């Protein structure tokens, strides 16, 4: 009899577990959390809007209140949203001096953040940004853009160059437009020209290395010999092929005799190359703490190991205009 009672209890316990719903204590977001919300509606795909969690309604659904959208009577708009359409606000990152061609960004447009690709670098800290949804190109000021980050497996990840290429490849129209723009300003490098070559290897993205043009290989490729990097056996300077889009002339008038200022964007000499950083603290008259956004690290440098940061844009060296300072380290906040 006891054995029969034990067997009868087991199925009932299993059934109880099956019908349990996700409780408020298990909800991913709490009341009052600042979040970003997206939609599958036509015309709004790929955009994210600031909102606040009002309450959890069970079955992975939330009532949210938009921070910028309002109804006709002026009351903030409230909607029910699935958890898969909600994410925390991206952490605030250090501002960048400029964005690069083909870089994936978020653009502030129609009260939301839209994912796009830099298709043209314009004068006066302006950029043309291409959106695959819908297939169009718009112009934005620098301050209307932010570094694109992806929310994956509960972590924020800065968009990789691989992701950038994937988004660019999604549109033949964008590829044609960018190819025409780049050819119009492409510089030819004669043999023996001293240049700088950008790296795209993992962990070295965005760093530049001094080199000499050995030969032109055609199809916008060159054979370069580095002046600071050597082969594995250290017997000779490293040679490799590089695309023209990864090569630029040496910056002019890069050395600064005056002290660098707080939050000034600079290039720092590190690991035999130049890395883009930002001065976050003036330690002494000629020593600085520099923050690197690509690695989220802070390091100390002497004045002579730094130079003015310049961008090679449309065949000209340009010192990017100053951008507003913000918190260097990540924090949970809406932009």
Short mmCIF file of C-alpha atoms in Angstrom, two decimals:
data_model
loop_
_atom_site.label_atom_id
_atom_site.label_comp_id
_atom_site.label_asym_id
_atom_site.label_seq_id
_atom_site.Cartn_x
_atom_site.Cartn_y
_atom_site.Cartn_z
CA UNK A 1 0.00 0.00 0.00
CA UNK A 2 2.82 2.39 0.85
CA UNK A 3 4.50 1.66 -2.48
CA UNK A 4 1.29 2.45 -4.33
CA UNK A 5 0.88 5.80 -2.53
CA UNK A 6 4.45 6.84 -3.37
CA UNK A 7 3.94 6.12 -7.08
CA UNK A 8 0.67 8.04 -7.11
CA UNK A 9 2.37 11.13 -5.66
CA UNK A 10 5.11 11.41 -8.29
CA UNK A 11 2.95 12.22 -11.33
CA UNK A 12 1.09 14.88 -9.38
CA UNK A 13 4.37 16.61 -8.43
CA UNK A 14 5.49 16.69 -12.05
CA UNK A 15 2.21 18.22 -13.18
CA UNK A 16 2.47 20.97 -10.60
CA UNK A 17 5.92 21.92 -11.90
CA UNK A 18 4.70 22.07 -15.48
CA UNK A 19 1.90 24.53 -14.79
CA UNK A 20 4.04 26.89 -12.70
CA UNK A 21 4.46 30.28 -14.39
CA UNK A 22 7.44 32.56 -14.25
CA UNK A 23 7.11 34.59 -11.07
CA UNK A 24 7.86 38.28 -10.61
CA UNK A 25 10.97 37.27 -8.65
CA UNK A 26 12.26 35.46 -11.76
CA UNK A 27 11.59 38.33 -14.18
CA UNK A 28 14.64 39.57 -16.08
CA UNK A 29 13.71 43.25 -15.60
CA UNK A 30 12.31 45.06 -12.56
CA UNK A 31 9.82 47.87 -12.21
CA UNK A 32 11.55 51.20 -12.92
CA UNK A 33 14.43 49.69 -14.94
CA UNK A 34 15.56 51.90 -17.82
CA UNK A 35 15.69 49.82 -20.99
CA UNK A 36 15.61 50.00 -24.76
CA UNK A 37 12.81 48.41 -26.74
CA UNK A 38 12.52 47.40 -30.40
CA UNK A 39 9.65 46.34 -32.64
CA UNK A 40 8.98 43.92 -35.48
CA UNK A 41 6.55 46.36 -37.10
CA UNK A 42 7.24 47.31 -40.71
CA UNK A 43 9.23 50.54 -40.91
CA UNK A 44 10.64 50.21 -37.37
CA UNK A 45 12.85 47.13 -37.63
CA UNK A 46 16.41 47.77 -36.47
CA UNK A 47 15.50 50.75 -34.27
CA UNK A 48 15.63 50.94 -30.45
CA UNK A 49 13.75 53.35 -28.17
CA UNK A 50 14.31 54.39 -24.56
CA UNK A 51 11.65 53.15 -22.16
CA UNK A 52 10.97 52.28 -18.50
CA UNK A 53 9.60 49.00 -17.12
CA UNK A 54 6.17 49.60 -15.54
CA UNK A 55 5.37 46.03 -14.51
CA UNK A 56 5.90 42.37 -15.31
CA UNK A 57 2.77 40.68 -16.69
CA UNK A 58 3.95 37.10 -16.83
CA UNK A 59 4.70 34.83 -19.80
CA UNK A 60 7.83 36.89 -20.55
CA UNK A 61 5.77 40.01 -21.21
CA UNK A 62 6.18 43.50 -19.73
CA UNK A 63 4.24 46.73 -19.68
CA UNK A 64 6.69 49.46 -20.71
CA UNK A 65 6.42 53.25 -20.94
CA UNK A 66 8.31 55.03 -23.72
CA UNK A 67 10.54 57.91 -22.63
CA UNK A 68 10.10 59.95 -25.82
CA UNK A 69 6.89 58.74 -27.50
CA UNK A 70 3.56 60.19 -26.35
CA UNK A 71 -0.11 59.82 -27.26
CA UNK A 72 -2.11 62.64 -28.81
CA UNK A 73 -3.19 63.89 -25.37
CA UNK A 74 0.45 64.18 -24.26
CA UNK A 75 0.40 61.13 -21.98
CA UNK A 76 3.51 58.90 -22.30
CA UNK A 77 2.83 55.92 -24.55
CA UNK A 78 2.56 52.54 -22.82
CA UNK A 79 2.65 49.18 -24.61
CA UNK A 80 3.01 45.51 -23.79
CA UNK A 81 6.29 44.06 -25.05
CA UNK A 82 7.88 40.63 -25.15
CA UNK A 83 11.13 40.08 -23.26
CA UNK A 84 12.92 39.27 -26.55
CA UNK A 85 12.24 42.84 -27.71
CA UNK A 86 13.73 44.43 -24.58
CA UNK A 87 17.36 44.95 -23.58
CA UNK A 88 19.21 47.01 -20.93
CA UNK A 89 20.49 50.42 -21.97
CA UNK A 90 23.97 50.16 -23.56
CA UNK A 91 26.80 51.29 -21.25
CA UNK A 92 28.14 54.78 -21.89
CA UNK A 93 31.54 54.63 -23.60
CA UNK A 94 34.31 57.14 -24.01
CA UNK A 95 33.62 59.49 -26.95
CA UNK A 96 35.57 58.89 -30.14
CA UNK A 97 37.25 61.66 -32.11
CA UNK A 98 35.77 60.44 -35.38
CA UNK A 99 34.06 57.50 -37.03
CA UNK A 100 35.59 55.59 -39.93
CA UNK A 101 34.29 54.59 -43.33
CA UNK A 102 32.36 51.28 -43.18
CA UNK A 103 32.04 51.48 -39.38
CA UNK A 104 28.75 50.30 -37.87
CA UNK A 105 27.09 52.96 -35.69
CA UNK A 106 23.80 53.81 -34.00
CA UNK A 107 22.23 57.03 -35.31
CA UNK A 108 19.73 59.13 -33.34
CA UNK A 109 16.74 59.52 -35.64
CA UNK A 110 13.00 60.02 -35.02
CA UNK A 111 13.45 59.65 -31.23
CA UNK A 112 15.18 56.27 -31.57
CA UNK A 113 18.55 54.66 -32.28
CA UNK A 114 18.89 53.12 -35.76
CA UNK A 115 21.69 50.74 -36.83
CA UNK A 116 23.59 51.99 -39.88
CA UNK A 117 26.98 52.04 -41.61
CA UNK A 118 29.21 55.07 -42.26
CA UNK A 119 29.08 55.35 -46.05
CA UNK A 120 30.84 58.74 -46.42
CA UNK A 121 32.98 60.94 -44.15
CA UNK A 122 31.96 64.56 -44.75
CA UNK A 123 33.46 67.90 -43.68
CA UNK A 124 32.62 69.58 -40.39
CA UNK A 125 32.26 66.43 -38.27
CA UNK A 126 29.38 65.17 -40.40
CA UNK A 127 28.80 61.73 -41.83
CA UNK A 128 26.57 60.03 -44.37
CA UNK A 129 25.04 56.93 -42.79
CA UNK A 130 23.49 54.13 -44.83
CA UNK A 131 20.53 52.13 -43.48
CA UNK A 132 19.65 48.79 -45.07
CA UNK A 133 16.18 49.07 -43.49
CA UNK A 134 14.87 51.07 -45.24
CA UNK A 135 17.35 51.26 -48.13
CA UNK A 136 18.44 54.92 -47.73
CA UNK A 137 21.31 57.24 -46.79
CA UNK A 138 21.04 60.21 -44.37
CA UNK A 139 23.51 62.78 -43.01
CA UNK A 140 24.24 63.15 -39.28
CA UNK A 141 26.36 65.32 -36.99
CA UNK A 142 29.02 63.53 -34.96
CA UNK A 143 27.10 63.99 -31.71
CA UNK A 144 24.04 62.22 -33.18
CA UNK A 145 26.01 58.97 -33.50
CA UNK A 146 27.25 56.45 -30.98
CA UNK A 147 29.41 53.33 -31.07
CA UNK A 148 27.27 50.32 -31.94
CA UNK A 149 27.11 47.60 -29.31
CA UNK A 150 25.39 44.20 -29.43
CA UNK A 151 23.60 42.59 -26.45
CA UNK A 152 24.65 38.92 -26.56
CA UNK A 153 24.38 36.28 -23.86
CA UNK A 154 23.80 38.88 -21.16
CA UNK A 155 26.84 41.00 -22.13
CA UNK A 156 27.45 44.11 -24.20
CA UNK A 157 29.89 43.60 -27.06
CA UNK A 158 31.30 46.37 -29.26
CA UNK A 159 30.56 45.63 -32.93
CA UNK A 160 33.50 43.81 -34.50
CA UNK A 161 34.97 44.55 -37.91
CA UNK A 162 33.52 41.21 -39.05
CA UNK A 163 30.02 42.41 -38.14
CA UNK A 164 30.68 45.64 -40.01
CA UNK A 165 31.65 43.78 -43.16
CA UNK A 166 28.56 41.56 -42.87
CA UNK A 167 26.22 44.55 -42.68
CA UNK A 168 27.97 46.27 -45.57
CA UNK A 169 27.75 43.15 -47.76
CA UNK A 170 23.97 43.11 -47.29
CA UNK A 171 23.57 45.94 -49.79
CA UNK A 172 24.98 46.06 -53.31
CA UNK A 173 23.89 49.68 -53.54
CA UNK A 174 26.05 50.65 -50.56
CA UNK A 175 29.05 48.73 -51.88
CA UNK A 176 28.82 50.55 -55.22
CA UNK A 177 28.41 53.95 -53.55
CA UNK A 178 31.41 53.42 -51.26
CA UNK A 179 33.57 52.03 -54.05
CA UNK A 180 32.94 55.16 -56.15
CA UNK A 181 33.71 57.45 -53.20
CA UNK A 182 36.93 55.65 -52.30
CA UNK A 183 38.28 55.56 -55.87
CA UNK A 184 37.73 59.29 -56.20
CA UNK A 185 40.16 60.01 -53.35
CA UNK A 186 42.52 57.03 -53.53
CA UNK A 187 46.22 57.91 -53.35
CA UNK A 188 48.89 56.09 -55.33
CA UNK A 189 52.01 55.18 -53.33
CA UNK A 190 55.31 55.01 -55.31
CA UNK A 191 58.03 52.53 -54.35
CA UNK A 192 60.08 53.64 -51.36
CA UNK A 193 57.31 55.83 -49.89
CA UNK A 194 57.15 55.78 -46.10
CA UNK A 195 53.59 55.08 -44.97
CA UNK A 196 51.54 53.72 -42.09
CA UNK A 197 49.59 50.46 -42.35
CA UNK A 198 46.52 49.61 -40.27
CA UNK A 199 46.14 46.23 -38.63
CA UNK A 200 42.91 44.23 -38.54
CA UNK A 201 44.22 41.27 -36.55
CA UNK A 202 42.23 40.42 -33.38
CA UNK A 203 43.52 42.48 -30.47
CA UNK A 204 45.31 44.93 -32.77
CA UNK A 205 42.36 46.52 -34.59
CA UNK A 206 42.81 50.22 -35.27
CA UNK A 207 46.56 50.33 -34.60
CA UNK A 208 48.95 51.76 -37.21
CA UNK A 209 52.52 50.64 -38.05
CA UNK A 210 55.33 52.42 -39.93
CA UNK A 211 56.30 50.78 -43.22
CA UNK A 212 57.82 51.35 -46.67
CA UNK A 213 56.16 50.59 -50.01
CA UNK A 214 58.19 47.82 -51.66
CA UNK A 215 56.07 47.33 -54.77
CA UNK A 216 52.62 47.83 -56.28
CA UNK A 217 50.84 44.51 -56.84
CA UNK A 218 47.84 45.84 -58.73
CA UNK A 219 44.17 45.52 -57.79
CA UNK A 220 44.68 48.16 -55.07
CA UNK A 221 47.27 46.00 -53.28
CA UNK A 222 50.84 46.78 -52.23
CA UNK A 223 53.78 44.85 -50.83
CA UNK A 224 54.97 46.68 -47.70
CA UNK A 225 57.95 46.21 -45.40
CA UNK A 226 57.44 47.22 -41.77
CA UNK A 227 60.05 49.35 -40.04
CA UNK A 228 59.35 48.07 -36.51
CA UNK A 229 57.91 44.55 -36.96
CA UNK A 230 60.17 41.58 -37.68
CA UNK A 231 59.72 37.97 -38.77
CA UNK A 232 59.38 35.24 -36.12
CA UNK A 233 63.12 34.42 -36.29
CA UNK A 234 63.93 38.17 -35.98
CA UNK A 235 66.17 37.80 -39.02
CA UNK A 236 64.47 40.43 -41.19
CA UNK A 237 61.76 43.06 -41.19
CA UNK A 238 58.30 41.67 -41.85
CA UNK A 239 56.87 41.97 -45.36
CA UNK A 240 53.24 41.42 -46.30
CA UNK A 241 50.52 42.41 -48.76
CA UNK A 242 48.17 45.24 -47.80
CA UNK A 243 45.12 46.76 -49.43
CA UNK A 244 45.31 50.45 -50.36
CA UNK A 245 42.40 51.16 -48.00
CA UNK A 246 44.66 50.04 -45.11
CA UNK A 247 47.51 52.37 -46.09
CA UNK A 248 47.94 56.11 -45.47
CA UNK A 249 50.80 58.62 -45.68
CA UNK A 250 52.71 59.50 -42.52
CA UNK A 251 50.84 62.17 -40.48
CA UNK A 252 52.23 65.69 -40.81
CA UNK A 253 53.09 67.93 -37.84
CA UNK A 254 51.97 65.25 -35.41
CA UNK A 255 54.37 66.10 -32.57
CA UNK A 256 53.10 68.58 -30.00
CA UNK A 257 55.48 70.80 -28.02
CA UNK A 258 52.71 71.92 -25.67
CA UNK A 259 51.09 69.81 -22.99
CA UNK A 260 48.15 67.65 -23.96
CA UNK A 261 44.84 68.55 -22.39
CA UNK A 262 42.33 66.49 -20.46
CA UNK A 263 40.04 64.43 -22.76
CA UNK A 264 42.20 65.26 -25.78
CA UNK A 265 42.39 62.49 -28.39
CA UNK A 266 45.92 61.34 -29.14
CA UNK A 267 47.95 58.51 -30.68
CA UNK A 268 50.13 56.57 -28.22
CA UNK A 269 53.27 54.63 -29.17
CA UNK A 270 52.80 51.10 -27.81
CA UNK A 271 53.95 47.65 -28.96
CA UNK A 272 55.80 49.13 -31.97
CA UNK A 273 52.71 50.90 -33.30
CA UNK A 274 50.40 53.90 -32.84
CA UNK A 275 47.15 53.34 -30.93
CA UNK A 276 44.24 55.81 -30.73
CA UNK A 277 43.50 56.88 -27.14
CA UNK A 278 42.25 59.71 -24.96
CA UNK A 279 43.95 61.60 -22.14
CA UNK A 280 41.89 61.01 -19.00
CA UNK A 281 44.35 62.38 -16.43
CA UNK A 282 47.36 64.71 -16.48
CA UNK A 283 49.71 63.06 -13.98
CA UNK A 284 52.65 65.48 -14.17
CA UNK A 285 53.71 68.20 -16.57
CA UNK A 286 54.82 65.64 -19.17
CA UNK A 287 53.11 62.41 -18.11
CA UNK A 288 49.54 61.26 -18.78
CA UNK A 289 47.03 58.49 -18.14
CA UNK A 290 45.54 57.39 -21.47
CA UNK A 291 42.35 55.40 -22.02
CA UNK A 292 41.95 53.01 -24.99
CA UNK A 293 38.35 52.37 -26.00
CA UNK A 294 39.17 49.30 -28.12
CA UNK A 295 40.57 47.39 -25.12
CA UNK A 296 38.89 49.32 -22.27
CA UNK A 297 42.31 49.83 -20.63
CA UNK A 298 44.14 52.75 -19.03
CA UNK A 299 47.94 53.11 -19.32
CA UNK A 300 50.53 55.77 -18.45
CA UNK A 301 52.67 57.47 -21.12
CA UNK A 302 55.42 60.07 -21.30
CA UNK A 303 54.81 63.14 -23.47
CA UNK A 304 57.31 62.02 -26.12
CA UNK A 305 55.41 58.76 -26.63
CA UNK A 306 52.28 60.62 -27.74
CA UNK A 307 51.30 62.59 -30.83
CA UNK A 308 48.28 64.55 -32.03
CA UNK A 309 45.53 62.35 -33.38
CA UNK A 310 44.71 63.06 -37.03
CA UNK A 311 42.42 61.37 -39.55
CA UNK A 312 43.25 60.79 -43.23
CA UNK A 313 39.96 61.79 -44.90
CA UNK A 314 39.42 62.33 -48.64
CA UNK A 315 43.12 62.78 -49.28
CA UNK A 316 43.69 65.29 -46.45
CA UNK A 317 44.96 65.20 -42.87
CA UNK A 318 42.28 66.50 -40.52
CA UNK A 319 42.45 67.05 -36.75
CA UNK A 320 38.99 65.89 -35.58
CA UNK A 321 36.93 68.53 -33.81
CA UNK A 322 36.53 68.17 -30.06
CA UNK A 323 33.70 66.07 -28.73
CA UNK A 324 31.96 66.31 -25.40
CA UNK A 325 33.56 64.40 -22.57
CA UNK A 326 31.67 61.58 -20.91
CA UNK A 327 32.35 58.91 -18.35
CA UNK A 328 35.27 56.73 -19.42
CA UNK A 329 34.10 53.56 -17.76
CA UNK A 330 30.88 51.77 -18.47
CA UNK A 331 27.80 52.47 -16.41
CA UNK A 332 24.20 51.36 -16.60
CA UNK A 333 22.41 54.34 -18.05
CA UNK A 334 20.42 55.44 -21.09
CA UNK A 335 22.08 57.82 -23.52
#
